[in-house]
Amino acid sequence: MAILEIKDITSGYGEVQILWGSTMSLQEGKITSLVGANGAGKTTMLRTIMGLVKPKTGTITFEGKDVSQISAHVKAEMGLVLVPEGRQLFSDMSVEENLEMGAAPKRAKPRFDANIKRVFEIFPRLEERRRQKARTLSGGEQQMLAVARGIMSEPKVLMIDELSLGLAPVLVLDLFHTLQKLRGEGLTVLLVEQNVQMALAVSDYTYVLQHGKADLHGPSRDLVNDTHIRSAYLGM
Amino acid sequence: MCLSPSSQPSVEKIGSSLSKAVFRGGYMDILAFLTDGLLIGFVYGIAAMGLTLIWGVMNVINLSHGSIIALGMFALYFLFVSLGINPYIGVVLVAVLGLLLGMVIYAVAIHRVINAPHLSTLLATFAVNMIIIGLGTTAFSTSPRNVDFSLGSMSIGPVTILGTRAVAAIASVLITAALYYFLYRTTLGKYVRAVTDNRAAAELMGIPSARVLAFSFGLGTMLAAIAGGLIATFFPFTILSGTTYELKSFVIGVLGGVGNPLGALIGGLILGTFEGIIPYFLPTSWVPVLEFILFVVILLVRPTGLLGAKK
Ligand SMILES: Nc1ncnc2c1ncn2[C@@H]1O[C@H](COP(=O)(O)OP(=O)(O)OP(=O)(O)O)[C@@H](O)[C@H]1O
Ligand SMILES: [Mg+2]
């Protein structure tokens, strides 16, 4: 069943149009990845889904409800959560406070203790640094905190913009395994990745964004063998 | 505690080191001037906290700050004169009114221009200022009013402390502590800090940033109104009186830095002390001149504020 459907979305910044009628559909309990060249509009797509950029035309349907014109904080309340590009931490707040802010949605509050225990299990480093200000964390630790904060929101759909950026390969693998575990518990994931090979390897389904559309898509294991993908994105 | 002149060597030291200056009063008077200035400085600190809080959270320079201080004075006046309410209970009511008024001002005048360039928010708050002053002048005229209330005074050696000023100073310290408690220990306070830090991220976490901004603006105007209410317990005022305190708040803002209530309080104390000393050497009319020289010098030398390291 599709939990999130994006239909014919056009969007952009002022006069500049970036998305030209993109259509995507996320299956519940699956990991979907969105790949594309630098500047293709992947981040714009996520921002549009959240409502930080308002779509000009098209519809976004979440759990059967039209959420195209709803503001971001309401979507977060509903369980649509974005770990944004560039981390966007609360830099003057402590690690713990950042996690607390992640748990701002009403639906996340009762799960606070369980969720913080879980993120500290996934990222023991964060527990060691729970009183430290986010701005003083290393780049990798900041990325961990950004993902952890997203998990604290008790998402139904977790969208992550550039998961692997700045993280050691071992940790990236760990994180992917965590996401796969969360998927096993019913979480739906939308992954935006620079690392196309990795994205194809861990996701169930993949969309390729080019020329403002996501027309090229398919099960990830099929796309790995697609000649266009292999030459354009995997350098083979 | 009783300090007689002979048993207080530090006073004589201050006196002798200043002995070349032209004194306008006796040696001992300087302590009295200092104490007066210092006590009022606490209240200046509260006023400045309101201004810098709004600037820190939403990058808006609130040019209606002064007129809201004046409204706080009038609100306290009418609560006292017309309803016979004790001024310190009055201040609590003034605080609530200030909070509500600020949220209304935000919703009506600020929210629509919050993402626009600074000029728009400056003009919006300036318009609010003109509206308040216009209406206030019509309703209250510009003849001075006075809250006829006294808590007596207390003498410590050469220094006489007015009860109302002492209470205002204590109230200011308590308010500062309460503000810290709010910002660091309560969920709503943490939301205010989160929105200050990164509004888009706060929105993504499910924090209703527009409502938090409205509340923060209300908090800033609440502090302004409280400061007005406290000042009204010891100075006469008109609807135009707020301007002076608004300007002082700006000076304190650069002294104490932005986004740090303690900085504002300390900045207030510095400015109050400064004001207390100046009349000792020069006519009182020099006070604003020297204050603004101080303002410009700090901006030139340390634009981030003397105490605050933050932007
Ligand atoms: N705020 C903005 N105003 C104007 N143009 C923007 C803005 N943000 C992004 N763009 C432009 O939109 C286009 C798409 O940007 P976007 O960030 O969505 O790309 P992306 O696919 O995420 O790229 P990357 O892989 O490098 O992160 C780019 O050409 C970018 O310059
Ligand atoms: Mg991007």
PDB file of C-alpha atoms and ligand atoms in Angstrom, chain A residues 13 18 37-44 85 162 194, ligand 1:
ATOM      1  CA  TYR A  13      12.138  28.972  -5.921  1.00  0.00           C
ATOM      2  CA  ILE A  18      13.013  22.905 -10.402  1.00  0.00           C
ATOM      3  CA  ALA A  37      22.874  14.343 -10.209  1.00  0.00           C
ATOM      4  CA  ASN A  38      23.927  17.335  -8.103  1.00  0.00           C
ATOM      5  CA  GLY A  39      21.344  20.046  -8.489  1.00  0.00           C
ATOM      6  CA  ALA A  40      18.755  17.673  -9.933  1.00  0.00           C
ATOM      7  CA  GLY A  41      16.257  18.774  -7.293  1.00  0.00           C
ATOM      8  CA  LYS A  42      16.299  15.947  -4.728  1.00  0.00           C
ATOM      9  CA  THR A  43      16.473  18.301  -1.774  1.00  0.00           C
ATOM     10  CA  THR A  44      13.816  20.483  -3.379  1.00  0.00           C
ATOM     11  CA  GLU A  85      20.366  18.288   4.236  1.00  0.00           C
ATOM     12  CA  GLU A 162      22.245  12.537   2.336  1.00  0.00           C
ATOM     13  CA  GLN A 194      24.790  10.775  -3.445  1.00  0.00           C
TER      14      GLN A 194
HETATM   15  N1  LIG C   1      16.717  28.651  -2.089  1.00  0.00           N
HETATM   16  C1  LIG C   1      16.970  28.509  -3.399  1.00  0.00           C
HETATM   17  N2  LIG C   1      16.781  29.544  -4.253  1.00  0.00           N
HETATM   18  C2  LIG C   1      17.038  29.405  -5.560  1.00  0.00           C
HETATM   19  N3  LIG C   1      17.469  28.282  -6.140  1.00  0.00           N
HETATM   20  C3  LIG C   1      17.683  27.224  -5.345  1.00  0.00           C
HETATM   21  C4  LIG C   1      17.445  27.272  -3.940  1.00  0.00           C
HETATM   22  N4  LIG C   1      17.736  26.074  -3.409  1.00  0.00           N
HETATM   23  C5  LIG C   1      18.135  25.293  -4.437  1.00  0.00           C
HETATM   24  N5  LIG C   1      18.109  25.984  -5.602  1.00  0.00           N
HETATM   25  C6  LIG C   1      18.464  25.460  -6.919  1.00  0.00           C
HETATM   26  O1  LIG C   1      17.615  24.377  -7.198  1.00  0.00           O
HETATM   27  C7  LIG C   1      18.315  23.376  -7.890  1.00  0.00           C
HETATM   28  C8  LIG C   1      18.076  22.042  -7.196  1.00  0.00           C
HETATM   29  O2  LIG C   1      18.656  22.087  -5.930  1.00  0.00           O
HETATM   30  P1  LIG C   1      18.553  20.890  -4.907  1.00  0.00           P
HETATM   31  O3  LIG C   1      19.189  21.334  -3.660  1.00  0.00           O
HETATM   32  O4  LIG C   1      17.157  20.436  -4.861  1.00  0.00           O
HETATM   33  O5  LIG C   1      19.454  19.791  -5.633  1.00  0.00           O
HETATM   34  P2  LIG C   1      19.912  18.366  -5.116  1.00  0.00           P
HETATM   35  O6  LIG C   1      19.430  17.371  -6.117  1.00  0.00           O
HETATM   36  O7  LIG C   1      19.532  18.160  -3.725  1.00  0.00           O
HETATM   37  O8  LIG C   1      21.490  18.502  -5.250  1.00  0.00           O
HETATM   38  P3  LIG C   1      22.648  17.894  -4.331  1.00  0.00           P
HETATM   39  O9  LIG C   1      22.813  16.466  -4.734  1.00  0.00           O
HETATM   40  O10 LIG C   1      23.836  18.693  -4.718  1.00  0.00           O
HETATM   41  O11 LIG C   1      22.244  18.062  -2.924  1.00  0.00           O
HETATM   42  C9  LIG C   1      19.767  23.774  -7.934  1.00  0.00           C
HETATM   43  O12 LIG C   1      20.050  24.264  -9.222  1.00  0.00           O
HETATM   44  C10 LIG C   1      19.862  24.890  -6.921  1.00  0.00           C
HETATM   45  O13 LIG C   1      20.789  25.857  -7.330  1.00  0.00           O
END
